[in-house]
């Protein structure tokens, strides 16, 4: 009943496991997209050396940095929009 007083409702073990599995899937998907995108941009398809050269290494570093920066900005925007929608729908119906 904590949800009645502003607290979050307690999740069951099955719900916690499902939430953790969903989070793992999301992180795995993000990692796979990051790997594919940055490898495609920075590593040529014809390997000449076993190690990354300086240009490839710098490119990968920048690509990963930009990927996470954009990911954080999109996440923040989505959270702000969701909070705004909750605020609008939460205020409706009162005072009528």
PDB file of C-alpha atoms in Angstrom:
ATOM      1  CA  UNK A   1       0.000   0.000   0.000  1.00  0.00           C
ATOM      2  CA  UNK A   2       2.985   2.290  -0.090  1.00  0.00           C
ATOM      3  CA  UNK A   3       1.920   3.417  -3.570  1.00  0.00           C
ATOM      4  CA  UNK A   4      -1.046   5.234  -2.004  1.00  0.00           C
ATOM      5  CA  UNK A   5       1.291   7.512  -0.106  1.00  0.00           C
ATOM      6  CA  UNK A   6       3.681   8.390  -2.894  1.00  0.00           C
ATOM      7  CA  UNK A   7       6.039   5.418  -2.586  1.00  0.00           C
ATOM      8  CA  UNK A   8       6.721   2.874  -5.276  1.00  0.00           C
ATOM      9  CA  UNK A   9       4.807  -0.391  -5.105  1.00  0.00           C
ATOM     10  CA  UNK A  10       6.914  -3.373  -4.084  1.00  0.00           C
ATOM     11  CA  UNK A  11       7.779  -5.704  -6.948  1.00  0.00           C
ATOM     12  CA  UNK A  12       7.526  -9.457  -6.682  1.00  0.00           C
ATOM     13  CA  UNK A  13      10.555 -11.639  -7.346  1.00  0.00           C
ATOM     14  CA  UNK A  14       9.199 -12.576 -10.784  1.00  0.00           C
ATOM     15  CA  UNK A  15       8.726  -8.900 -11.663  1.00  0.00           C
ATOM     16  CA  UNK A  16      12.251  -8.075 -10.483  1.00  0.00           C
ATOM     17  CA  UNK A  17      13.668 -10.900 -12.602  1.00  0.00           C
ATOM     18  CA  UNK A  18      11.654  -9.773 -15.636  1.00  0.00           C
ATOM     19  CA  UNK A  19      12.872  -6.190 -15.156  1.00  0.00           C
ATOM     20  CA  UNK A  20      16.488  -7.371 -14.866  1.00  0.00           C
ATOM     21  CA  UNK A  21      16.134  -9.521 -17.998  1.00  0.00           C
ATOM     22  CA  UNK A  22      14.670  -6.586 -19.921  1.00  0.00           C
ATOM     23  CA  UNK A  23      17.530  -4.364 -18.782  1.00  0.00           C
ATOM     24  CA  UNK A  24      20.113  -6.957 -19.851  1.00  0.00           C
ATOM     25  CA  UNK A  25      18.460  -7.218 -23.277  1.00  0.00           C
ATOM     26  CA  UNK A  26      18.511  -3.423 -23.670  1.00  0.00           C
ATOM     27  CA  UNK A  27      22.181  -3.165 -22.667  1.00  0.00           C
ATOM     28  CA  UNK A  28      23.108  -6.051 -24.974  1.00  0.00           C
ATOM     29  CA  UNK A  29      21.243  -4.429 -27.856  1.00  0.00           C
ATOM     30  CA  UNK A  30      22.960  -1.090 -27.226  1.00  0.00           C
ATOM     31  CA  UNK A  31      26.376  -2.787 -27.082  1.00  0.00           C
ATOM     32  CA  UNK A  32      25.714  -4.643 -30.343  1.00  0.00           C
ATOM     33  CA  UNK A  33      24.582  -1.470 -32.121  1.00  0.00           C
ATOM     34  CA  UNK A  34      27.630   0.406 -30.790  1.00  0.00           C
ATOM     35  CA  UNK A  35      30.020  -2.334 -31.886  1.00  0.00           C
ATOM     36  CA  UNK A  36      28.529  -2.676 -35.362  1.00  0.00           C
ATOM     37  CA  UNK A  37      28.273   1.070 -35.970  1.00  0.00           C
ATOM     38  CA  UNK A  38      31.755   2.010 -34.783  1.00  0.00           C
ATOM     39  CA  UNK A  39      33.475  -0.988 -36.386  1.00  0.00           C
ATOM     40  CA  UNK A  40      31.811  -0.170 -39.706  1.00  0.00           C
ATOM     41  CA  UNK A  41      32.931   3.479 -39.477  1.00  0.00           C
ATOM     42  CA  UNK A  42      36.447   2.984 -38.135  1.00  0.00           C
ATOM     43  CA  UNK A  43      37.841  -0.392 -39.143  1.00  0.00           C
ATOM     44  CA  UNK A  44      38.403  -1.141 -42.836  1.00  0.00           C
ATOM     45  CA  UNK A  45      37.150  -4.519 -44.061  1.00  0.00           C
ATOM     46  CA  UNK A  46      40.617  -5.537 -45.261  1.00  0.00           C
ATOM     47  CA  UNK A  47      42.765  -6.186 -42.196  1.00  0.00           C
ATOM     48  CA  UNK A  48      46.459  -5.493 -42.661  1.00  0.00           C
ATOM     49  CA  UNK A  49      47.637  -5.749 -39.068  1.00  0.00           C
ATOM     50  CA  UNK A  50      46.634  -7.712 -36.022  1.00  0.00           C
ATOM     51  CA  UNK A  51      46.488  -4.589 -33.866  1.00  0.00           C
ATOM     52  CA  UNK A  52      44.569  -1.361 -34.324  1.00  0.00           C
ATOM     53  CA  UNK A  53      46.608   1.462 -35.765  1.00  0.00           C
ATOM     54  CA  UNK A  54      46.509   4.922 -34.183  1.00  0.00           C
ATOM     55  CA  UNK A  55      43.894   6.294 -36.602  1.00  0.00           C
ATOM     56  CA  UNK A  56      41.533   3.367 -36.030  1.00  0.00           C
ATOM     57  CA  UNK A  57      41.994   3.592 -32.290  1.00  0.00           C
ATOM     58  CA  UNK A  58      41.258   7.334 -32.177  1.00  0.00           C
ATOM     59  CA  UNK A  59      38.254   6.862 -34.473  1.00  0.00           C
ATOM     60  CA  UNK A  60      36.836   4.130 -32.226  1.00  0.00           C
ATOM     61  CA  UNK A  61      37.392   6.224 -29.114  1.00  0.00           C
ATOM     62  CA  UNK A  62      35.543   9.199 -30.615  1.00  0.00           C
ATOM     63  CA  UNK A  63      32.779   7.018 -32.031  1.00  0.00           C
ATOM     64  CA  UNK A  64      32.096   5.343 -28.683  1.00  0.00           C
ATOM     65  CA  UNK A  65      32.161   8.701 -26.899  1.00  0.00           C
ATOM     66  CA  UNK A  66      29.680  10.227 -29.347  1.00  0.00           C
ATOM     67  CA  UNK A  67      27.446   7.147 -29.211  1.00  0.00           C
ATOM     68  CA  UNK A  68      27.154   7.353 -25.421  1.00  0.00           C
ATOM     69  CA  UNK A  69      26.709  11.129 -25.466  1.00  0.00           C
ATOM     70  CA  UNK A  70      23.813  10.868 -27.913  1.00  0.00           C
ATOM     71  CA  UNK A  71      22.355   7.923 -26.011  1.00  0.00           C
ATOM     72  CA  UNK A  72      22.372   9.940 -22.765  1.00  0.00           C
ATOM     73  CA  UNK A  73      20.770  12.978 -24.437  1.00  0.00           C
ATOM     74  CA  UNK A  74      18.012  10.854 -25.970  1.00  0.00           C
ATOM     75  CA  UNK A  75      17.391   9.087 -22.649  1.00  0.00           C
ATOM     76  CA  UNK A  76      17.165  12.395 -20.774  1.00  0.00           C
ATOM     77  CA  UNK A  77      14.770  13.838 -23.354  1.00  0.00           C
ATOM     78  CA  UNK A  78      12.546  10.776 -23.223  1.00  0.00           C
ATOM     79  CA  UNK A  79      12.498  10.846 -19.406  1.00  0.00           C
ATOM     80  CA  UNK A  80      11.632  14.552 -19.401  1.00  0.00           C
ATOM     81  CA  UNK A  81       8.812  14.004 -21.897  1.00  0.00           C
ATOM     82  CA  UNK A  82       7.464  11.077 -19.873  1.00  0.00           C
ATOM     83  CA  UNK A  83       7.608  13.154 -16.685  1.00  0.00           C
ATOM     84  CA  UNK A  84       5.843  16.014 -18.468  1.00  0.00           C
ATOM     85  CA  UNK A  85       3.080  13.715 -19.676  1.00  0.00           C
ATOM     86  CA  UNK A  86       2.674  12.298 -16.168  1.00  0.00           C
ATOM     87  CA  UNK A  87       2.453  15.811 -14.767  1.00  0.00           C
ATOM     88  CA  UNK A  88      -0.221  16.795 -17.280  1.00  0.00           C
ATOM     89  CA  UNK A  89      -2.316  13.640 -16.861  1.00  0.00           C
ATOM     90  CA  UNK A  90      -1.776  13.613 -13.093  1.00  0.00           C
ATOM     91  CA  UNK A  91      -3.194  17.099 -12.724  1.00  0.00           C
ATOM     92  CA  UNK A  92      -6.332  16.437 -14.750  1.00  0.00           C
ATOM     93  CA  UNK A  93      -9.517  15.538 -12.999  1.00  0.00           C
ATOM     94  CA  UNK A  94      -8.775  17.358  -9.779  1.00  0.00           C
ATOM     95  CA  UNK A  95     -10.791  20.387  -8.836  1.00  0.00           C
ATOM     96  CA  UNK A  96     -13.756  19.477 -11.037  1.00  0.00           C
TER      97      UNK A  96
END
